[in-house]
């Protein structure tokens, strides 16, 4: 059995606009972690007019969800090369079906999830943020005109390229995405809450229970907060104490 202790394989879970992308980007900036956002991947597919992109364009603009099997392929084509690396998944899984597909896939690859972070932000806070959001399409970098403004209004800090509004960030589509979250995505929380304690194994002898349990340790943590910068210190502390062998990136020069 491989020693997988201490490898961060994390889900960033939360409503649309909860801050998943923003907090993932901060972790990636500070630690040697890779992050995969299915929303960013789909927006790139759409921009490049791939087959997945053509399938995604209308659905995403309307706030709908792509089929589970399509999403699994989009994700695993990237994840499979990350064995023994620390990573964050943002925006996947989004349905119980996706959660089960992902678990089965990761089990086969001997890289089970080790952390689920649930960002709990009130709906009214999120709604007011969305109208202020601007994105840099190619990198997925996110800005907010009242929280994290770009250095030059309308342009990406790193590349200097123009920022755009997402077509699904209007109030009407956004409320559909929020409704979709409650109906399809939120049931995953109970799913992870149960697998973070104990999942019965069909062929298991009673005396093996605790052994089985210790090999499948999955942490589930909820971070609550609605004001700017409340979540980041909590998240940073959780990551540092749970994964002490994560390396910080060398300081980058200005
Ligand atoms: P996706 O891009 O994943 O959209 P989402 O889940 O709706 O998440 P967002 O990107 O809207 O929000 P976020 O939580 O990352 O928040 P952010 O950091 O930007 O998916 C888009 C679409 O693709 C889906 O609707 C679906 O159609 C499709 N899709 C994707 N994955 C799929 C899947 N698995 N299956 C099927 N279909 C799928 O923050 C939001 C704003 O708030 C920003 O402006 C930010 O600057 C600001 N902000 C963040 N934190 C704070 C703070 N602490 N205080 C103040 N402002 C803050």
Short mmCIF file of C-alpha atoms and ligand atoms in Angstrom, two decimals:
data_model
loop_
_atom_site.label_atom_id
_atom_site.label_comp_id
_atom_site.label_asym_id
_atom_site.label_seq_id
_atom_site.Cartn_x
_atom_site.Cartn_y
_atom_site.Cartn_z
CA UNK A 1 0.00 0.00 0.00
CA UNK A 2 1.36 3.42 -0.93
CA UNK A 3 1.99 5.89 1.80
CA UNK A 4 -0.36 8.67 0.87
CA UNK A 5 -0.26 10.45 4.21
CA UNK A 6 0.13 14.14 4.04
CA UNK A 7 -0.87 14.59 0.39
CA UNK A 8 -3.44 17.33 -0.07
CA UNK A 9 -6.21 16.24 -2.42
CA UNK A 10 -8.91 18.71 -1.73
CA UNK A 11 -12.36 19.73 -2.87
CA UNK A 12 -13.25 23.39 -2.64
CA UNK A 13 -16.99 23.19 -2.16
CA UNK A 14 -19.57 25.96 -2.06
CA UNK A 15 -22.30 27.91 -3.78
CA UNK A 16 -21.63 29.77 -7.01
CA UNK A 17 -19.84 32.96 -6.06
CA UNK A 18 -18.90 31.73 -2.57
CA UNK A 19 -15.24 32.48 -3.30
CA UNK A 20 -13.97 29.06 -4.38
CA UNK A 21 -11.84 30.45 -7.20
CA UNK A 22 -10.52 33.35 -5.14
CA UNK A 23 -9.43 31.20 -2.18
CA UNK A 24 -7.98 28.44 -4.39
CA UNK A 25 -5.88 31.05 -6.17
CA UNK A 26 -4.53 32.29 -2.82
CA UNK A 27 -3.53 28.78 -1.77
CA UNK A 28 -1.83 28.18 -5.13
CA UNK A 29 0.04 31.44 -4.78
CA UNK A 30 1.32 30.57 -1.31
CA UNK A 31 1.93 26.80 -1.48
CA UNK A 32 3.13 24.30 -4.06
CA UNK A 33 -0.36 23.19 -4.97
CA UNK A 34 -2.09 22.89 -8.33
CA UNK A 35 -5.69 23.87 -8.80
CA UNK A 36 -8.23 22.68 -11.35
CA UNK A 37 -11.44 24.62 -11.85
CA UNK A 38 -14.05 22.96 -14.05
CA UNK A 39 -15.65 26.34 -14.70
CA UNK A 40 -12.32 27.70 -16.01
CA UNK A 41 -11.70 24.53 -18.02
CA UNK A 42 -15.14 24.81 -19.64
CA UNK A 43 -14.67 28.50 -20.42
CA UNK A 44 -11.39 27.59 -22.13
CA UNK A 45 -13.08 24.79 -24.08
CA UNK A 46 -15.76 27.27 -25.16
CA UNK A 47 -13.18 29.88 -26.22
CA UNK A 48 -11.24 27.24 -28.21
CA UNK A 49 -14.40 25.84 -29.79
CA UNK A 50 -13.65 22.22 -28.89
CA UNK A 51 -16.35 19.55 -29.00
CA UNK A 52 -16.89 19.85 -25.23
CA UNK A 53 -16.93 23.63 -25.66
CA UNK A 54 -19.70 23.49 -28.25
CA UNK A 55 -21.73 21.28 -25.92
CA UNK A 56 -21.06 23.58 -22.97
CA UNK A 57 -21.66 27.02 -24.44
CA UNK A 58 -25.44 27.24 -24.18
CA UNK A 59 -25.75 25.16 -21.02
CA UNK A 60 -23.23 27.29 -19.12
CA UNK A 61 -24.77 30.55 -20.32
CA UNK A 62 -28.15 29.35 -19.04
CA UNK A 63 -26.80 28.16 -15.71
CA UNK A 64 -27.41 24.47 -16.43
CA UNK A 65 -25.06 21.54 -15.79
CA UNK A 66 -23.15 19.36 -18.24
CA UNK A 67 -23.63 15.57 -18.10
CA UNK A 68 -21.68 13.78 -15.33
CA UNK A 69 -19.72 11.53 -17.71
CA UNK A 70 -18.56 14.46 -19.84
CA UNK A 71 -17.37 16.30 -16.75
CA UNK A 72 -15.57 13.24 -15.38
CA UNK A 73 -13.55 13.03 -18.61
CA UNK A 74 -12.74 16.75 -18.57
CA UNK A 75 -11.45 16.42 -15.00
CA UNK A 76 -9.63 13.10 -15.07
CA UNK A 77 -7.76 13.93 -18.27
CA UNK A 78 -5.99 16.54 -16.12
CA UNK A 79 -6.01 14.84 -12.70
CA UNK A 80 -4.39 11.57 -13.71
CA UNK A 81 -1.00 13.16 -14.24
CA UNK A 82 -0.99 14.56 -10.69
CA UNK A 83 -0.13 11.43 -8.70
CA UNK A 84 1.71 12.37 -5.48
CA UNK A 85 1.11 16.07 -6.16
CA UNK A 86 -0.98 18.34 -3.95
CA UNK A 87 -4.12 19.52 -5.71
CA UNK A 88 -7.43 21.33 -5.32
CA UNK A 89 -10.56 20.64 -7.33
CA UNK A 90 -12.91 23.60 -7.67
CA UNK A 91 -16.38 23.14 -9.20
CA UNK A 92 -16.32 19.35 -9.37
CA UNK A 93 -18.09 17.20 -8.24
CA UNK A 94 -21.37 19.05 -8.49
CA UNK A 95 -23.86 16.16 -8.32
CA UNK A 96 -24.04 12.95 -6.28
CA UNK A 97 -23.38 11.07 -9.50
CA UNK A 98 -20.16 13.04 -10.08
CA UNK A 99 -19.13 12.45 -6.47
CA UNK A 100 -19.49 8.69 -6.85
CA UNK A 101 -17.72 8.65 -10.22
CA UNK A 102 -14.85 10.67 -8.79
CA UNK A 103 -14.49 8.44 -5.72
CA UNK A 104 -14.42 5.30 -7.86
CA UNK A 105 -11.84 6.84 -10.17
CA UNK A 106 -9.57 8.10 -7.40
CA UNK A 107 -9.76 4.77 -5.59
CA UNK A 108 -8.58 2.98 -8.72
CA UNK A 109 -5.68 5.43 -8.98
CA UNK A 110 -4.80 5.05 -5.25
CA UNK A 111 -5.25 8.74 -4.61
CA UNK A 112 -8.29 9.22 -2.35
CA UNK A 113 -9.51 12.66 -1.32
CA UNK A 114 -8.04 13.95 1.94
CA UNK A 115 -9.93 17.20 2.53
CA UNK A 116 -13.28 18.78 1.69
CA UNK A 117 -13.65 22.48 2.48
CA UNK A 118 -17.18 23.81 2.48
CA UNK A 119 -17.43 27.59 2.06
CA UNK A 120 -20.63 28.70 3.70
CA UNK A 121 -21.60 32.21 2.58
CA UNK A 122 -25.13 33.68 2.83
CA UNK A 123 -27.06 34.04 -0.43
CA UNK A 124 -27.57 37.79 -0.17
CA UNK A 125 -23.83 38.37 0.21
CA UNK A 126 -23.11 36.31 -2.89
CA UNK A 127 -25.75 38.02 -4.99
CA UNK A 128 -24.25 41.42 -4.33
CA UNK A 129 -20.72 40.19 -5.21
CA UNK A 130 -21.56 38.75 -8.56
CA UNK A 131 -22.49 41.98 -10.27
CA UNK A 132 -19.03 43.29 -9.31
CA UNK A 133 -17.08 40.36 -10.67
CA UNK A 134 -14.65 40.62 -13.60
CA UNK A 135 -12.53 37.75 -14.92
CA UNK A 136 -9.40 37.18 -16.98
CA UNK A 137 -10.52 34.39 -19.28
CA UNK A 138 -7.22 32.68 -20.11
CA UNK A 139 -5.95 32.35 -16.51
CA UNK A 140 -9.23 32.25 -14.60
CA UNK A 141 -8.06 35.14 -12.38
CA UNK A 142 -10.99 36.78 -10.63
CA UNK A 143 -11.42 40.40 -9.58
CA UNK A 144 -14.09 42.30 -7.75
CA UNK A 145 -14.59 46.03 -7.99
CA UNK A 146 -15.18 46.34 -4.23
CA UNK A 147 -13.02 43.52 -2.81
CA UNK A 148 -9.96 42.84 -4.95
CA UNK A 149 -9.73 45.48 -7.64
CA UNK A 150 -7.31 45.11 -10.53
CA UNK A 151 -4.39 47.56 -10.43
CA UNK A 152 -5.63 49.15 -13.64
CA UNK A 153 -9.38 49.20 -14.02
CA UNK A 154 -10.54 46.75 -16.69
CA UNK A 155 -7.17 44.98 -17.18
CA UNK A 156 -5.50 41.84 -15.78
CA UNK A 157 -2.67 42.53 -13.29
CA UNK A 158 -0.32 39.91 -14.73
CA UNK A 159 -0.81 39.99 -18.51
CA UNK A 160 -2.34 43.44 -18.98
CA UNK A 161 -5.06 41.83 -21.13
CA UNK A 162 -8.64 43.11 -20.91
CA UNK A 163 -11.02 41.66 -18.30
CA UNK A 164 -14.50 40.45 -19.25
CA UNK A 165 -17.85 39.78 -17.61
CA UNK A 166 -19.07 36.17 -17.58
CA UNK A 167 -22.26 35.67 -19.64
CA UNK A 168 -23.78 33.71 -16.73
CA UNK A 169 -23.22 36.50 -14.18
CA UNK A 170 -26.53 38.32 -14.68
CA UNK A 171 -29.12 38.21 -11.86
CA UNK A 172 -31.52 35.95 -13.75
CA UNK A 173 -29.01 33.22 -14.66
CA UNK A 174 -27.36 33.54 -11.32
CA UNK A 175 -30.53 32.72 -9.41
CA UNK A 176 -30.87 29.64 -11.64
CA UNK A 177 -27.32 28.58 -10.74
CA UNK A 178 -28.10 29.05 -7.06
CA UNK A 179 -31.27 26.96 -7.36
CA UNK A 180 -29.26 24.30 -9.20
CA UNK A 181 -26.79 24.31 -6.31
CA UNK A 182 -29.51 23.63 -3.75
CA UNK A 183 -31.18 20.87 -5.75
CA UNK A 184 -28.19 19.03 -7.27
CA UNK A 185 -24.99 19.98 -5.47
CA UNK A 186 -25.76 20.48 -1.79
CA UNK A 187 -26.69 16.75 -1.25
CA UNK A 188 -22.97 16.05 -1.73
CA UNK A 189 -22.27 17.54 1.69
CA UNK A 190 -24.13 14.74 3.46
CA UNK A 191 -22.34 12.27 1.22
CA UNK A 192 -18.91 13.56 2.30
CA UNK A 193 -20.00 13.92 5.91
CA UNK A 194 -20.75 10.20 5.98
CA UNK A 195 -17.58 9.12 4.16
CA UNK A 196 -15.52 11.24 6.52
CA UNK A 197 -16.61 9.05 9.40
CA UNK A 198 -17.20 5.49 8.31
CA UNK A 199 -18.31 3.75 5.13
CA UNK A 200 -19.37 0.13 5.60
CA UNK A 201 -17.40 -2.27 3.48
CA UNK A 202 -19.31 -5.26 2.06
CA UNK A 203 -16.71 -7.95 2.78
CA UNK A 204 -15.35 -6.66 6.00
CA UNK A 205 -14.73 -8.56 9.19
CA UNK A 206 -15.81 -6.63 12.30
CA UNK A 207 -12.31 -6.53 13.83
CA UNK A 208 -10.97 -4.81 10.71
CA UNK A 209 -13.30 -1.83 11.07
CA UNK A 210 -10.93 0.56 12.78
CA UNK A 211 -8.11 -0.32 10.37
CA UNK A 212 -10.35 0.34 7.41
CA UNK A 213 -11.44 3.59 8.95
CA UNK A 214 -7.95 4.93 9.55
CA UNK A 215 -6.94 4.30 5.94
CA UNK A 216 -9.80 6.34 4.59
CA UNK A 217 -9.55 9.44 6.64
CA UNK A 218 -11.24 12.36 4.97
CA UNK A 219 -11.55 15.69 6.67
CA UNK A 220 -14.64 17.81 6.08
CA UNK A 221 -14.51 21.39 7.33
CA UNK A 222 -17.02 24.19 6.98
CA UNK A 223 -15.74 27.77 6.88
CA UNK A 224 -18.36 30.41 7.54
CA UNK A 225 -18.01 34.10 7.04
CA UNK A 226 -19.41 36.84 4.93
CA UNK A 227 -17.02 39.75 5.28
CA UNK A 228 -13.90 40.09 3.21
CA UNK A 229 -10.83 38.19 4.37
CA UNK A 230 -12.66 36.26 7.08
CA UNK A 231 -12.21 32.91 5.36
CA UNK A 232 -8.60 33.16 4.30
CA UNK A 233 -6.92 33.05 7.76
CA UNK A 234 -9.16 30.13 8.77
CA UNK A 235 -8.37 28.24 5.58
CA UNK A 236 -4.64 28.93 5.74
CA UNK A 237 -4.46 27.66 9.33
CA UNK A 238 -6.42 24.53 8.47
CA UNK A 239 -4.09 23.74 5.56
CA UNK A 240 -0.90 24.42 7.53
CA UNK A 241 -1.90 22.29 10.50
CA UNK A 242 -3.42 19.42 8.51
CA UNK A 243 -0.65 19.17 5.88
CA UNK A 244 2.55 20.25 7.63
CA UNK A 245 4.80 18.99 4.84
CA UNK A 246 3.28 21.26 2.20
CA UNK A 247 5.99 23.54 0.83
CA UNK A 248 5.55 27.26 0.63
CA UNK A 249 6.59 28.74 -2.66
CA UNK A 250 9.80 30.72 -2.73
CA UNK A 251 9.04 34.42 -2.48
CA UNK A 252 8.57 35.90 -5.92
CA UNK A 253 10.17 39.20 -6.78
CA UNK A 254 8.01 42.16 -7.69
P1 LIG B 1 -18.05 27.70 -12.23
O1 LIG B 1 -17.13 28.62 -12.89
O2 LIG B 1 -17.51 26.61 -11.37
O3 LIG B 1 -19.09 28.59 -11.45
P2 LIG B 1 -19.60 28.53 -9.95
O4 LIG B 1 -19.53 27.29 -9.17
O5 LIG B 1 -20.93 29.10 -10.14
O6 LIG B 1 -18.56 29.34 -9.16
P3 LIG B 1 -18.10 30.80 -9.46
O7 LIG B 1 -16.93 30.74 -10.37
O8 LIG B 1 -19.27 31.61 -9.89
O9 LIG B 1 -17.74 31.32 -8.04
P4 LIG B 1 -16.56 31.06 -7.02
O10 LIG B 1 -17.10 30.31 -5.85
O11 LIG B 1 -15.32 30.56 -7.67
O12 LIG B 1 -16.37 32.57 -6.53
P5 LIG B 1 -15.24 33.64 -6.88
O13 LIG B 1 -13.95 33.29 -6.22
O14 LIG B 1 -15.23 33.93 -8.34
O15 LIG B 1 -19.01 27.00 -13.31
C1 LIG B 1 -19.65 27.72 -14.32
C2 LIG B 1 -20.62 26.82 -15.08
O16 LIG B 1 -19.93 25.72 -15.70
C3 LIG B 1 -21.69 26.15 -14.24
O17 LIG B 1 -22.78 27.00 -13.99
C4 LIG B 1 -22.03 24.95 -15.12
O18 LIG B 1 -22.86 25.33 -16.17
C5 LIG B 1 -20.70 24.52 -15.67
N1 LIG B 1 -20.02 23.53 -14.81
C6 LIG B 1 -18.89 23.76 -14.07
N2 LIG B 1 -18.55 22.66 -13.38
C7 LIG B 1 -19.48 21.71 -13.69
C8 LIG B 1 -19.69 20.37 -13.27
N3 LIG B 1 -18.86 19.78 -12.39
N4 LIG B 1 -20.75 19.69 -13.77
C9 LIG B 1 -21.58 20.27 -14.64
N5 LIG B 1 -21.45 21.52 -15.08
C10 LIG B 1 -20.41 22.26 -14.60
O19 LIG B 1 -15.83 34.89 -6.07
C11 LIG B 1 -17.01 35.52 -6.49
C12 LIG B 1 -16.85 37.03 -6.42
O20 LIG B 1 -16.75 37.44 -5.05
C13 LIG B 1 -15.57 37.54 -7.08
O21 LIG B 1 -15.83 38.77 -7.68
C14 LIG B 1 -14.58 37.69 -5.90
O22 LIG B 1 -13.61 38.70 -6.16
C15 LIG B 1 -15.51 38.08 -4.79
N6 LIG B 1 -15.06 37.60 -3.49
C16 LIG B 1 -14.50 36.39 -3.22
N7 LIG B 1 -14.21 36.27 -1.93
C17 LIG B 1 -14.64 37.44 -1.37
C18 LIG B 1 -14.66 37.92 -0.02
N8 LIG B 1 -14.17 37.20 1.00
N9 LIG B 1 -15.19 39.14 0.21
C19 LIG B 1 -15.69 39.91 -0.81
N10 LIG B 1 -15.69 39.50 -2.10
C20 LIG B 1 -15.18 38.27 -2.36
#
